[in-house]
Amino acid sequence: MAPRAKPAPDEISDAQLLRYARHVVLDEIGEEGQARLLAARVLVVGAGGLGSPLLLYLAAAGVGGLHVVDDDTVDLTNLQRQIAHTTARIGTPKAASARDAASALNPEVHVEAHAVRLTEENAASLVAGCDVVADGTDNFAARVVLSDACATARVPLVSAALQRFEGQITTFRPWLGGPCYRCLFPEPPPEDLIPRCEEAGILGAVAGVLGTLQATEVIKEILGLGESLDGTLLFYDALATSFRRIAIRKNPACPTCGKTAR
Ligand SMILES: [Zn+2]
């Protein structure tokens, strides 16, 4: 039997029509939107509490090119929340473990594992060619490097953070007039003010809420659906079961995206 002609960029195959049927039936997505998801490329930095649900939902959604960056290995203490990993994969690189989980869920999407730390040296090349980037890292330095690289390349950055029973999420598109990460955090916080996950603790399912919100916002950015979180910080408080939004603005003196920026 002759192989089926490759579908045109705005068409999807019969098998894809079934796999993504619940997307295609949505007027706001349809076959055209699904084809856009299949053609999209997303970089996920961090394969931890946020990156796990994020990658799984993006893979399930058929985001065709997924790149995951993490230089850590799977540890028993991760499994309380980092649901892309398994007990059998303890000790193996997280990037590869997350890739395997995403590929098992949807073998159609191309998932590439980068077992490296995001640095000033490699950030630009990792971000290049991406439609959206998602930040699931746990440290200030990486967040700044990633935000700067995305601002320069004009790639939307969906950024989330977690602590204890709370999380926050926003989207940065500073070239459209909104803030970047440096506008919000011009200086690194003092070390003793940022307790790491192991000290502060985190309710595992809260990572799921924020990672899933991130996946939703990434898909919205790819498709241009609804309202962007650009210019808005959304807080989630699990104990109060409440969401709160605050407006965030560009810092005119921001070295990355302000008036004085190069
Ligand atoms: Zn800025």
PDB file of C-alpha atoms in Angstrom, residues 103-189:
ATOM      1  CA  SER A 103       6.853   9.879  24.572  1.00  0.00           C
ATOM      2  CA  ALA A 104       4.975   6.993  26.188  1.00  0.00           C
ATOM      3  CA  LEU A 105       1.882   9.180  26.483  1.00  0.00           C
ATOM      4  CA  ASN A 106       2.146  10.406  22.896  1.00  0.00           C
ATOM      5  CA  PRO A 107       4.731   8.764  20.612  1.00  0.00           C
ATOM      6  CA  GLU A 108       3.708  11.204  17.847  1.00  0.00           C
ATOM      7  CA  VAL A 109       5.440  14.182  19.383  1.00  0.00           C
ATOM      8  CA  HIS A 110       9.175  14.691  19.173  1.00  0.00           C
ATOM      9  CA  VAL A 111      10.644  15.104  22.639  1.00  0.00           C
ATOM     10  CA  GLU A 112      14.282  16.020  23.048  1.00  0.00           C
ATOM     11  CA  ALA A 113      16.085  15.743  26.389  1.00  0.00           C
ATOM     12  CA  HIS A 114      18.872  18.203  27.206  1.00  0.00           C
ATOM     13  CA  ALA A 115      20.693  17.007  30.329  1.00  0.00           C
ATOM     14  CA  VAL A 116      22.387  20.366  30.828  1.00  0.00           C
ATOM     15  CA  ARG A 117      22.084  23.334  33.157  1.00  0.00           C
ATOM     16  CA  LEU A 118      20.635  26.454  31.531  1.00  0.00           C
ATOM     17  CA  THR A 119      23.418  29.032  31.364  1.00  0.00           C
ATOM     18  CA  GLU A 120      24.124  32.380  29.754  1.00  0.00           C
ATOM     19  CA  GLU A 121      26.160  30.458  27.184  1.00  0.00           C
ATOM     20  CA  ASN A 122      23.486  28.008  26.021  1.00  0.00           C
ATOM     21  CA  ALA A 123      20.244  29.934  26.714  1.00  0.00           C
ATOM     22  CA  ALA A 124      20.023  31.699  23.337  1.00  0.00           C
ATOM     23  CA  SER A 125      20.519  28.499  21.326  1.00  0.00           C
ATOM     24  CA  LEU A 126      17.960  26.591  23.434  1.00  0.00           C
ATOM     25  CA  VAL A 127      15.360  29.363  23.042  1.00  0.00           C
ATOM     26  CA  ALA A 128      16.029  29.890  19.309  1.00  0.00           C
ATOM     27  CA  GLY A 129      13.206  28.649  17.093  1.00  0.00           C
ATOM     28  CA  CYS A 130      10.760  28.119  19.972  1.00  0.00           C
ATOM     29  CA  ASP A 131       7.192  29.422  19.802  1.00  0.00           C
ATOM     30  CA  VAL A 132       6.856  29.542  23.602  1.00  0.00           C
ATOM     31  CA  VAL A 133       9.166  28.824  26.551  1.00  0.00           C
ATOM     32  CA  ALA A 134       8.013  27.609  29.973  1.00  0.00           C
ATOM     33  CA  ASP A 135      10.023  28.238  33.113  1.00  0.00           C
ATOM     34  CA  GLY A 136       9.819  25.531  35.764  1.00  0.00           C
ATOM     35  CA  THR A 137      13.203  26.167  37.383  1.00  0.00           C
ATOM     36  CA  ASP A 138      13.798  26.651  41.090  1.00  0.00           C
ATOM     37  CA  ASN A 139      16.500  29.332  41.147  1.00  0.00           C
ATOM     38  CA  PHE A 140      16.783  33.046  40.533  1.00  0.00           C
ATOM     39  CA  ALA A 141      19.895  32.945  38.334  1.00  0.00           C
ATOM     40  CA  ALA A 142      18.341  30.577  35.796  1.00  0.00           C
ATOM     41  CA  ARG A 143      15.110  32.587  35.749  1.00  0.00           C
ATOM     42  CA  VAL A 144      16.953  35.798  34.891  1.00  0.00           C
ATOM     43  CA  VAL A 145      19.037  34.134  32.174  1.00  0.00           C
ATOM     44  CA  LEU A 146      15.956  32.549  30.642  1.00  0.00           C
ATOM     45  CA  SER A 147      13.897  35.746  30.806  1.00  0.00           C
ATOM     46  CA  ASP A 148      16.680  37.754  29.136  1.00  0.00           C
ATOM     47  CA  ALA A 149      17.108  35.166  26.372  1.00  0.00           C
ATOM     48  CA  CYS A 150      13.351  35.074  25.704  1.00  0.00           C
ATOM     49  CA  ALA A 151      13.082  38.890  25.690  1.00  0.00           C
ATOM     50  CA  THR A 152      15.933  39.127  23.159  1.00  0.00           C
ATOM     51  CA  ALA A 153      14.453  36.416  20.933  1.00  0.00           C
ATOM     52  CA  ARG A 154      10.897  37.775  21.395  1.00  0.00           C
ATOM     53  CA  VAL A 155       9.592  34.387  22.542  1.00  0.00           C
ATOM     54  CA  PRO A 156       6.746  34.417  25.104  1.00  0.00           C
ATOM     55  CA  LEU A 157       7.841  33.031  28.481  1.00  0.00           C
ATOM     56  CA  VAL A 158       5.272  31.400  30.766  1.00  0.00           C
ATOM     57  CA  SER A 159       6.808  31.481  34.227  1.00  0.00           C
ATOM     58  CA  ALA A 160       5.573  29.843  37.439  1.00  0.00           C
ATOM     59  CA  ALA A 161       6.860  29.394  40.978  1.00  0.00           C
ATOM     60  CA  LEU A 162       5.806  27.374  44.019  1.00  0.00           C
ATOM     61  CA  GLN A 163       6.155  27.425  47.759  1.00  0.00           C
ATOM     62  CA  ARG A 164       4.410  25.429  50.472  1.00  0.00           C
ATOM     63  CA  PHE A 165       0.668  25.761  49.709  1.00  0.00           C
ATOM     64  CA  GLU A 166       0.993  28.594  47.186  1.00  0.00           C
ATOM     65  CA  GLY A 167       1.959  29.239  43.624  1.00  0.00           C
ATOM     66  CA  GLN A 168       2.170  32.094  41.158  1.00  0.00           C
ATOM     67  CA  ILE A 169       2.223  32.346  37.397  1.00  0.00           C
ATOM     68  CA  THR A 170       2.589  34.991  34.712  1.00  0.00           C
ATOM     69  CA  THR A 171       3.588  35.386  31.072  1.00  0.00           C
ATOM     70  CA  PHE A 172       6.334  37.722  29.864  1.00  0.00           C
ATOM     71  CA  ARG A 173       6.174  39.379  26.421  1.00  0.00           C
ATOM     72  CA  PRO A 174       8.137  42.584  27.150  1.00  0.00           C
ATOM     73  CA  TRP A 175       8.407  43.625  23.484  1.00  0.00           C
ATOM     74  CA  LEU A 176       4.642  44.240  23.568  1.00  0.00           C
ATOM     75  CA  GLY A 177       4.929  46.708  26.468  1.00  0.00           C
ATOM     76  CA  GLY A 178       4.557  44.415  29.488  1.00  0.00           C
ATOM     77  CA  PRO A 179       7.237  43.600  32.068  1.00  0.00           C
ATOM     78  CA  CYS A 180       9.957  40.952  32.050  1.00  0.00           C
ATOM     79  CA  TYR A 181      11.233  38.910  34.992  1.00  0.00           C
ATOM     80  CA  ARG A 182      13.871  41.532  35.828  1.00  0.00           C
ATOM     81  CA  CYS A 183      11.174  44.233  36.018  1.00  0.00           C
ATOM     82  CA  LEU A 184       9.593  42.255  38.872  1.00  0.00           C
ATOM     83  CA  PHE A 185      12.832  41.182  40.532  1.00  0.00           C
ATOM     84  CA  PRO A 186      15.562  43.719  39.723  1.00  0.00           C
ATOM     85  CA  GLU A 187      17.891  42.294  42.382  1.00  0.00           C
ATOM     86  CA  PRO A 188      18.471  38.715  43.477  1.00  0.00           C
ATOM     87  CA  PRO A 189      16.673  38.114  46.780  1.00  0.00           C
TER      88      PRO A 189
END
